[in-house]
Short mmCIF file of C-alpha atoms in Angstrom, two decimals:
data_model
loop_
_atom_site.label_atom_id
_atom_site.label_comp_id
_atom_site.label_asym_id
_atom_site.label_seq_id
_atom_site.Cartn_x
_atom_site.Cartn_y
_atom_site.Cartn_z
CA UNK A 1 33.61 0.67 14.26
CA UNK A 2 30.39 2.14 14.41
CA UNK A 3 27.11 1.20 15.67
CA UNK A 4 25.65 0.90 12.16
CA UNK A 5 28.40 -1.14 11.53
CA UNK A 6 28.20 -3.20 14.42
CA UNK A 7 24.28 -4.06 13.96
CA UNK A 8 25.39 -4.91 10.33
CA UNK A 9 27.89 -7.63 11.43
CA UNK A 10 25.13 -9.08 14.22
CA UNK A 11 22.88 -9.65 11.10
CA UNK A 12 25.34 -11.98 9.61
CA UNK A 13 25.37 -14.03 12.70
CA UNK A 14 21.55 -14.09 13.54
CA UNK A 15 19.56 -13.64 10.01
CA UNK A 16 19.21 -16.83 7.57
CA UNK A 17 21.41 -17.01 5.03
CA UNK A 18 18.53 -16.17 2.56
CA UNK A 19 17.87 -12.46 4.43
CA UNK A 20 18.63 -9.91 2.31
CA UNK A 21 21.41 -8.07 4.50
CA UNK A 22 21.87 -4.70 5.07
CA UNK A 23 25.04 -4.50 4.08
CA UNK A 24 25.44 -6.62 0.80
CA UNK A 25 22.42 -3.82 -0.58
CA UNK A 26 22.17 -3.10 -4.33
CA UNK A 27 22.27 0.49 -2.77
CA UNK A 28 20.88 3.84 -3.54
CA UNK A 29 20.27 5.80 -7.13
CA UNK A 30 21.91 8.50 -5.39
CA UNK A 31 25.19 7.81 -3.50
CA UNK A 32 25.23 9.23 0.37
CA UNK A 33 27.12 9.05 3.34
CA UNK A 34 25.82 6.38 5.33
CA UNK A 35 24.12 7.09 8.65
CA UNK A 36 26.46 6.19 11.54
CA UNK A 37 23.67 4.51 13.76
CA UNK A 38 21.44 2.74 11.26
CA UNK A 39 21.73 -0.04 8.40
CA UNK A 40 20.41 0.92 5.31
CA UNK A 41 16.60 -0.80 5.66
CA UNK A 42 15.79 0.93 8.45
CA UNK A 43 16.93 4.19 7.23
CA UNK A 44 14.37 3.52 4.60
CA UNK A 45 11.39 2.63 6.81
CA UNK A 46 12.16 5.47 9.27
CA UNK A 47 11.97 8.01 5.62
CA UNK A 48 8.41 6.35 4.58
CA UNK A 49 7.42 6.54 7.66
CA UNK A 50 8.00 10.30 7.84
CA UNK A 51 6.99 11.09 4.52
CA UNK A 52 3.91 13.59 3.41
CA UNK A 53 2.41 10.66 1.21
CA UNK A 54 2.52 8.00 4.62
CA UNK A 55 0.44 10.95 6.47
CA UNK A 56 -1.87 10.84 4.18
CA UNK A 57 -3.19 7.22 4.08
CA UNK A 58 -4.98 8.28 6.75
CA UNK A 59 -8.10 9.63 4.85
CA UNK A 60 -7.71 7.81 2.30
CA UNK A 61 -10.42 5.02 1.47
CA UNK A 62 -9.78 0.89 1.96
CA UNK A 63 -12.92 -0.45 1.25
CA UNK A 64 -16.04 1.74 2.31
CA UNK A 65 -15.81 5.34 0.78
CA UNK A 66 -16.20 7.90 3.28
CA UNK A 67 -17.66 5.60 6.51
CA UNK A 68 -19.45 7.16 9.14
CA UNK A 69 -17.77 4.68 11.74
CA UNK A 70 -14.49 5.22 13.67
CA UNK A 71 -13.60 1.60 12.95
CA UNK A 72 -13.79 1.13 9.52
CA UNK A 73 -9.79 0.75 7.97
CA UNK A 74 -8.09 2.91 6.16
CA UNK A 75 -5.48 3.25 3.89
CA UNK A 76 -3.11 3.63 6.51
CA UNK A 77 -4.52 1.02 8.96
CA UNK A 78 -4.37 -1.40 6.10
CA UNK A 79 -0.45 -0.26 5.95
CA UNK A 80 0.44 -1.16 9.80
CA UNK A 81 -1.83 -4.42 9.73
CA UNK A 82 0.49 -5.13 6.90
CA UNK A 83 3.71 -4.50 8.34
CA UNK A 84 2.71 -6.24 11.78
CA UNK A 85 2.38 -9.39 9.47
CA UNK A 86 5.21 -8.74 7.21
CA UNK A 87 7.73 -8.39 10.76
CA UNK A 88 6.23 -11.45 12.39
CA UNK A 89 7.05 -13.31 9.52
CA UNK A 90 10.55 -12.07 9.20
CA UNK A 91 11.46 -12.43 12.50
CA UNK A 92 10.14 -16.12 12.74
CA UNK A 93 12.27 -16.70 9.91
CA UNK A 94 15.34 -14.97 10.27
CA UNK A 95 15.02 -12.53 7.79
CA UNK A 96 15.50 -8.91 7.54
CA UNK A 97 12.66 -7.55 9.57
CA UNK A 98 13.60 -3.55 8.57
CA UNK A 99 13.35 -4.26 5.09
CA UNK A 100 10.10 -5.94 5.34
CA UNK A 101 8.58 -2.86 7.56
CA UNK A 102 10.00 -0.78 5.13
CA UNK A 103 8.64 -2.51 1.59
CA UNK A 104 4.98 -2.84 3.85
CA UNK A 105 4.68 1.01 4.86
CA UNK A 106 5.50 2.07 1.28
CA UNK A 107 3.96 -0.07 -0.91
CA UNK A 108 0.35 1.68 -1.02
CA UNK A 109 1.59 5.55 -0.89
CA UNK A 110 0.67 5.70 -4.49
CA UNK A 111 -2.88 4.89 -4.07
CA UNK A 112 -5.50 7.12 -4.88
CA UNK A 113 -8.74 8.73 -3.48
CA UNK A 114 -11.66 6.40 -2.76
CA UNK A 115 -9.54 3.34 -3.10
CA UNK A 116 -9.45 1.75 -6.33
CA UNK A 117 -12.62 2.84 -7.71
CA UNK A 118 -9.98 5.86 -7.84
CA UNK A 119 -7.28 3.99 -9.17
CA UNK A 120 -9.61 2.84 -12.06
CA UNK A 121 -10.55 5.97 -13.45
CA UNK A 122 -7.28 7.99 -12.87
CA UNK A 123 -5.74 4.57 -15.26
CA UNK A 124 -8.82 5.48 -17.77
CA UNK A 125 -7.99 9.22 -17.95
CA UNK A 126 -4.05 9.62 -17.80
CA UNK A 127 -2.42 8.40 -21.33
CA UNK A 128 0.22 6.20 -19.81
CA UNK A 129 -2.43 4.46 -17.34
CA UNK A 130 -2.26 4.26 -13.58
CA UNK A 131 -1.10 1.56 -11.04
CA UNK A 132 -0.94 2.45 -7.32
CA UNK A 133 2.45 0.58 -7.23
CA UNK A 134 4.07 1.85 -9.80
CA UNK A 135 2.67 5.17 -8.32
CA UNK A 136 4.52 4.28 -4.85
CA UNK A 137 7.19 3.93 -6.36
CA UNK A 138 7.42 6.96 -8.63
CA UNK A 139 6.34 8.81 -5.42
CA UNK A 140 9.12 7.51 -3.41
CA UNK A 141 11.67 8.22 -6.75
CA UNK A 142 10.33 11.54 -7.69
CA UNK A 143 7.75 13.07 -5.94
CA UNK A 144 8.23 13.46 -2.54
CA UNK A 145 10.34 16.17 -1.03
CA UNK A 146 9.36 18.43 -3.60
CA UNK A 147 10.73 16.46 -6.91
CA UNK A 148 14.25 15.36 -5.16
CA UNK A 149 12.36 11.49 -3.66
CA UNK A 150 13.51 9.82 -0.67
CA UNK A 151 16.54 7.78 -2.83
CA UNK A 152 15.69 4.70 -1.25
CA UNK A 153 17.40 1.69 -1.55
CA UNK A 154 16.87 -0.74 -4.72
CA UNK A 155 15.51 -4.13 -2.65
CA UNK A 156 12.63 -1.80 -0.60
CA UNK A 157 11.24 -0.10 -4.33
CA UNK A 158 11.37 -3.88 -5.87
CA UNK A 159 9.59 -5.25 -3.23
CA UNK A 160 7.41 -1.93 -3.57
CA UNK A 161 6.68 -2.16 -6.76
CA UNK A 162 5.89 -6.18 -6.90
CA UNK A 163 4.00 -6.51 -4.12
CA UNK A 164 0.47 -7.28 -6.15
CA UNK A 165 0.08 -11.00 -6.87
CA UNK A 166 0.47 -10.97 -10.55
CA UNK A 167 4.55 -10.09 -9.50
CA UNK A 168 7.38 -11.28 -8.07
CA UNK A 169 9.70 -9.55 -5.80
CA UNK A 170 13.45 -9.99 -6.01
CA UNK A 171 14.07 -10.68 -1.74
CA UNK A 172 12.10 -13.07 0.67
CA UNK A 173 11.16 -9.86 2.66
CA UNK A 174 9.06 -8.63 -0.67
CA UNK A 175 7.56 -11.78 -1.09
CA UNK A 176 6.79 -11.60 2.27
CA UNK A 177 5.16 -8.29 1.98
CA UNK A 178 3.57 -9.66 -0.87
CA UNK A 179 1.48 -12.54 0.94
CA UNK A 180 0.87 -10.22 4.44
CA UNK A 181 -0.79 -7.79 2.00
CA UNK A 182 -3.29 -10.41 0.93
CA UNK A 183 -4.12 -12.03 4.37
CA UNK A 184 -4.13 -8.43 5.88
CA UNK A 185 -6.72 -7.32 3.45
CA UNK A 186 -9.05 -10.66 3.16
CA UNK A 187 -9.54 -10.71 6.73
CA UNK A 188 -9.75 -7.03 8.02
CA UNK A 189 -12.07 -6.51 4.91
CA UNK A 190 -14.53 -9.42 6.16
CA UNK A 191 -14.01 -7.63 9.60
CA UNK A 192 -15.53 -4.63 8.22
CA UNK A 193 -18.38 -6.25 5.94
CA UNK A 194 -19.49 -8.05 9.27
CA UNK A 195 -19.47 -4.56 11.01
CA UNK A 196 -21.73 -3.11 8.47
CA UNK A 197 -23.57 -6.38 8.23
CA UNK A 198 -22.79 -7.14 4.57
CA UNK A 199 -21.66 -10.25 5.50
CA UNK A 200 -21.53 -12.30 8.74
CA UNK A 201 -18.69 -15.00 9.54
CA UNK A 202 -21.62 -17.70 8.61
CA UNK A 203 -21.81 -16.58 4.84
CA UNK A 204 -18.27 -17.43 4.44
CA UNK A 205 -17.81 -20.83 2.49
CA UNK A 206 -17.58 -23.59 4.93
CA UNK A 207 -14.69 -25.14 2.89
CA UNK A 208 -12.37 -22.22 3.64
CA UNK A 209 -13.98 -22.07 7.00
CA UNK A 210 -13.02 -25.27 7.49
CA UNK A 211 -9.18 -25.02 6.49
CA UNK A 212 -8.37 -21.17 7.69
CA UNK A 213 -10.76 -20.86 11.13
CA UNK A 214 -13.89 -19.77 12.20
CA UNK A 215 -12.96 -15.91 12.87
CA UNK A 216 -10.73 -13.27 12.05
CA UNK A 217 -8.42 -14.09 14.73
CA UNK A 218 -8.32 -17.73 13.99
CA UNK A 219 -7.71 -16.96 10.35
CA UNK A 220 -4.49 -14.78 11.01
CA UNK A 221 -2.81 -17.39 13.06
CA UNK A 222 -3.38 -20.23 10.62
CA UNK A 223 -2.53 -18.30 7.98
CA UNK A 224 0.99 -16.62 9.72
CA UNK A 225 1.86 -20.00 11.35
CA UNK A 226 1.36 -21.73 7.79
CA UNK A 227 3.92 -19.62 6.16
CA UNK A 228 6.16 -19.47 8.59
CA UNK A 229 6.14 -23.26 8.67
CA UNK A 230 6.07 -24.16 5.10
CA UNK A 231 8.90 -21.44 4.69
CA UNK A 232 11.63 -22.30 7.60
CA UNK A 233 15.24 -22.43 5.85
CA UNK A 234 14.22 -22.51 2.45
CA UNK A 235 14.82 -19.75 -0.21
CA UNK A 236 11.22 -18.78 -0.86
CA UNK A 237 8.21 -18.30 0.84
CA UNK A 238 5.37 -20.11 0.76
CA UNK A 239 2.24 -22.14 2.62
CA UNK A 240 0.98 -25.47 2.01
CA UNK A 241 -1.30 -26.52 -0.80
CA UNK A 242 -4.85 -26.70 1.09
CA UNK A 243 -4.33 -23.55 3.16
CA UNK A 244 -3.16 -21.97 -0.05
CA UNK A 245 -6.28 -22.76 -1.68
CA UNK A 246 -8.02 -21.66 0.80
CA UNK A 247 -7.13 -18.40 1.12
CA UNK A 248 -7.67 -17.70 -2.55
CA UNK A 249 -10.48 -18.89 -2.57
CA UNK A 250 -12.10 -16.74 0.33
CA UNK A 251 -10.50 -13.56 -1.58
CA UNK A 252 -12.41 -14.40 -4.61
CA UNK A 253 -15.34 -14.70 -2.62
CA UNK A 254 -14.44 -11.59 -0.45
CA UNK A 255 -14.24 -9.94 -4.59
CA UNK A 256 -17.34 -11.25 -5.80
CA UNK A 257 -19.58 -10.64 -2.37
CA UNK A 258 -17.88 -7.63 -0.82
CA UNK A 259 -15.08 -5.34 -3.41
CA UNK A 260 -18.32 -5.57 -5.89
CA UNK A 261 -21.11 -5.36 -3.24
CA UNK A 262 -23.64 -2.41 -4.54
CA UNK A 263 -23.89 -1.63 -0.97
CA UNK A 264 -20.18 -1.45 -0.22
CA UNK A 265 -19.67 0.23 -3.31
CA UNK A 266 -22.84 2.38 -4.06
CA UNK A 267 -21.04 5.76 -3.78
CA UNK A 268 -17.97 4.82 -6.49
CA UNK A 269 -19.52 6.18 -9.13
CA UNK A 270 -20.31 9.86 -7.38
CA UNK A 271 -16.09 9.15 -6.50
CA UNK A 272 -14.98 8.36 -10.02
CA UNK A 273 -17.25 11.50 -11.99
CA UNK A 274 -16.05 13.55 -9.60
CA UNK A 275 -12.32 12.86 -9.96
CA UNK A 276 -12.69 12.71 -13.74
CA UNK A 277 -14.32 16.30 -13.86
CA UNK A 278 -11.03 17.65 -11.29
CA UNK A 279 -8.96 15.79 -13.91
CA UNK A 280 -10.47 17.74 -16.67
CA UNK A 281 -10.54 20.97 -14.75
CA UNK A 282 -6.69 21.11 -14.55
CA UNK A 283 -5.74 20.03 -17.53
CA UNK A 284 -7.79 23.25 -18.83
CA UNK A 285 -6.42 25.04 -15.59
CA UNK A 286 -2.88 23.49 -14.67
CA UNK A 287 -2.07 27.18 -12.81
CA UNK A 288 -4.24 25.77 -9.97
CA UNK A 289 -2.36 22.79 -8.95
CA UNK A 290 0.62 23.44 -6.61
CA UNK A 291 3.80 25.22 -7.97
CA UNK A 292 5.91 21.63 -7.66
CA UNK A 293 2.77 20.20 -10.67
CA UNK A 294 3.35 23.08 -12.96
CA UNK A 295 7.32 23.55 -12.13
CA UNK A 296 7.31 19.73 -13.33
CA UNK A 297 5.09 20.34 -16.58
CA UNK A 298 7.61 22.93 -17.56
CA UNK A 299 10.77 20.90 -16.90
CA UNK A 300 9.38 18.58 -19.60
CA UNK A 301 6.62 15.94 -17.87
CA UNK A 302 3.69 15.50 -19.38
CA UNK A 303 0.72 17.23 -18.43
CA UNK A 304 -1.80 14.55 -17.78
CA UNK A 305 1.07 12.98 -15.70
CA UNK A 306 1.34 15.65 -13.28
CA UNK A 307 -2.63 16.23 -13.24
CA UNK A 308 -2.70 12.32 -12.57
CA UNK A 309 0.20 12.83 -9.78
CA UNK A 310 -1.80 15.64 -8.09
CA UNK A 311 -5.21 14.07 -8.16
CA UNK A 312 -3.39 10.69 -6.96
CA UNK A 313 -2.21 12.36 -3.95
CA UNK A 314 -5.16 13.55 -2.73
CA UNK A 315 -7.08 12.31 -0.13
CA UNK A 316 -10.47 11.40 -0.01
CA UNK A 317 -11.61 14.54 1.74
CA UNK A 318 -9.21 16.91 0.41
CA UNK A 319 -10.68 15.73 -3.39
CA UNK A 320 -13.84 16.47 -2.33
CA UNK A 321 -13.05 19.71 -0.97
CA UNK A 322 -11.41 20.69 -4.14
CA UNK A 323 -14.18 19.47 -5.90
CA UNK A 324 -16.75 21.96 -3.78
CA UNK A 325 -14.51 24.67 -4.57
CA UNK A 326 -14.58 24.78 -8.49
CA UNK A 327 -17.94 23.59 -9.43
CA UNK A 328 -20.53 24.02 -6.72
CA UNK A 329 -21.69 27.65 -5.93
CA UNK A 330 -20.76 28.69 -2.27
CA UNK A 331 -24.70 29.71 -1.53
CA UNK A 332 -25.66 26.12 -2.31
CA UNK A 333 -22.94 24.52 0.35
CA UNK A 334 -24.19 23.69 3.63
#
């Protein structure tokens, strides 16, 4: 027996009998020998984790384009603060932990430069629209290791794919994923609008102040311990009424007083006119994307898709570069 198989056997002695287990997987598009050390989930999260598209969150935008601090999240930070929640969860409850790491470092690969002010116009230029998680997921299906994907395994691209609130993913470790995204986001962001004074902790409705705690820290434990409680031995996950409330409440107060903030956002528009004019510019001059873009337009995909797949997995930086490059003379760069 091997070790893979011996870890796989543990799980059906420790896990709930809602986890999603490693072995009873809906499996992989592509069939492959399995690895003799690891269950299938954590092959998967040890794949995103070395993929080109997880290096690049890094410089890619959360909230604040472009910040001048060393604090501000990223794209990538956002990721880990996600999967720290996602695991505690899981392990509280007995579920698969590796396939909850694994649907939280994938599930925003496919977002675009300068955050979703990027994501807006890249869905207003490309014909078939644009939806960072249907992006992750195409990434992880298609794009990554040049057109051949990382063939991962059906339960980490559903959760993946419906990890945005107007889904529903088919395992508790998604839905999981699905609320640590929320509370990860809601209170780093308000972390970050109190850094560059925005907002400060008092601005921050009483009522939710009231129910969730008085910091960010506070928050995060009433929030973690809520679902963890409200969820023990049940087949779903899920918090209780009030804090539930709560917490949607604050993020459509963190939407109306931060994610539309002039200040927060008063460089999107520079962001979004500049990726519409590189959209533009290679769909006039597809011969200057990358030899996997063009070697995809001529095995049949549609142009604006493969500009839109380029652009989208660009950082915020390397867009701009690209941007200097084509339309501003070199005499007038400093």
């Amino acid at each position: 027996m091997s070790i893979r198989e011996e870890m796989e056997m543990r799980e059906h002695t420790l896990l709930s009998r809602y986890a999603a287990f490693s072995n009873e997987s809906r499996g992989r598009d592509r069939p492959e020998e399995q690895c003799d050390i690891r269950p299938v989930y954590q092959r998967d999260r040890d794949r995103i984790l070395h993929s080109r598209a997880f290096r690049r969150l890094k410089n890619k935008t959360q909230v604040f384009l472009t910040p001048k601090g060393d604090h501000y999240r990223t794209r990538m930070s956002h990721t880990l603060e996600v999967s720290q929640n996602a695991r505690t969860i899981a392990k509280a409850l007995r579920l698969n932990e590796d396939l909850a790491e694994a649907i939280a470092l994938g599930h925003d690969l496919g977002h675009a430069p300068f955050g979703h002010a990027g994501e807006y116009m890249l869905n207003s230029l490309c014909e078939g629209g644009f939806r960072h998680n249907m992006q992750s997921v195409r990434i992880v299906e298609k794009l990554e290791k040049h057109g051949k994907g990382l063939n991962l395994t059906w339960e980490v691209r559903d959760g993946i794919l419906n990890h945005q609130m107007s889904s529903m993913p088919a395992t508790l470790e998604g839905k999981i994923v699905r609320l640590s995204d929320k509370i990860a986001y809601i209170n780093h962001d308000v972390d970050d609008a109190v850094r560059a004074k925005i907002l400060c902790e008092e601005d921050i409705p009483v009522e939710y102040r009231e129910v969730l705690g008085n910091s960010v820290r506070m928050r995060l434990n009433t929030l973690i311990h809520n679902i963890v409680t409200n969820s023990m031995d049940r087949d779903d996950i899920r918090m209780s009424p009030e804090v539930e409330h709560a917490m949607k409440g604050l993020r459509q107060y963190m939407f109306k007083n931060l994610y539309h903030n002039a200040i927060a956002k008063s460089e999107e528009k520079k962001a979004k006119e500049m990726l519409e004019r590189l959209f533009r510019y290679y769909m006039k001059q597809p011969q200057q994307m990358p030899v996997q873009y063009t070697d995809m337009i001529a095995a049949g995909e549609k142009q604006d898709r493969a500009v839109c797949d380029y652009i989208a997995g660009m950082t915020d930086q390397y867009a701009i570069e690209k941007f200097n490059e084509y339309f501003i003379p070199l005499q007038w760069q400093v």
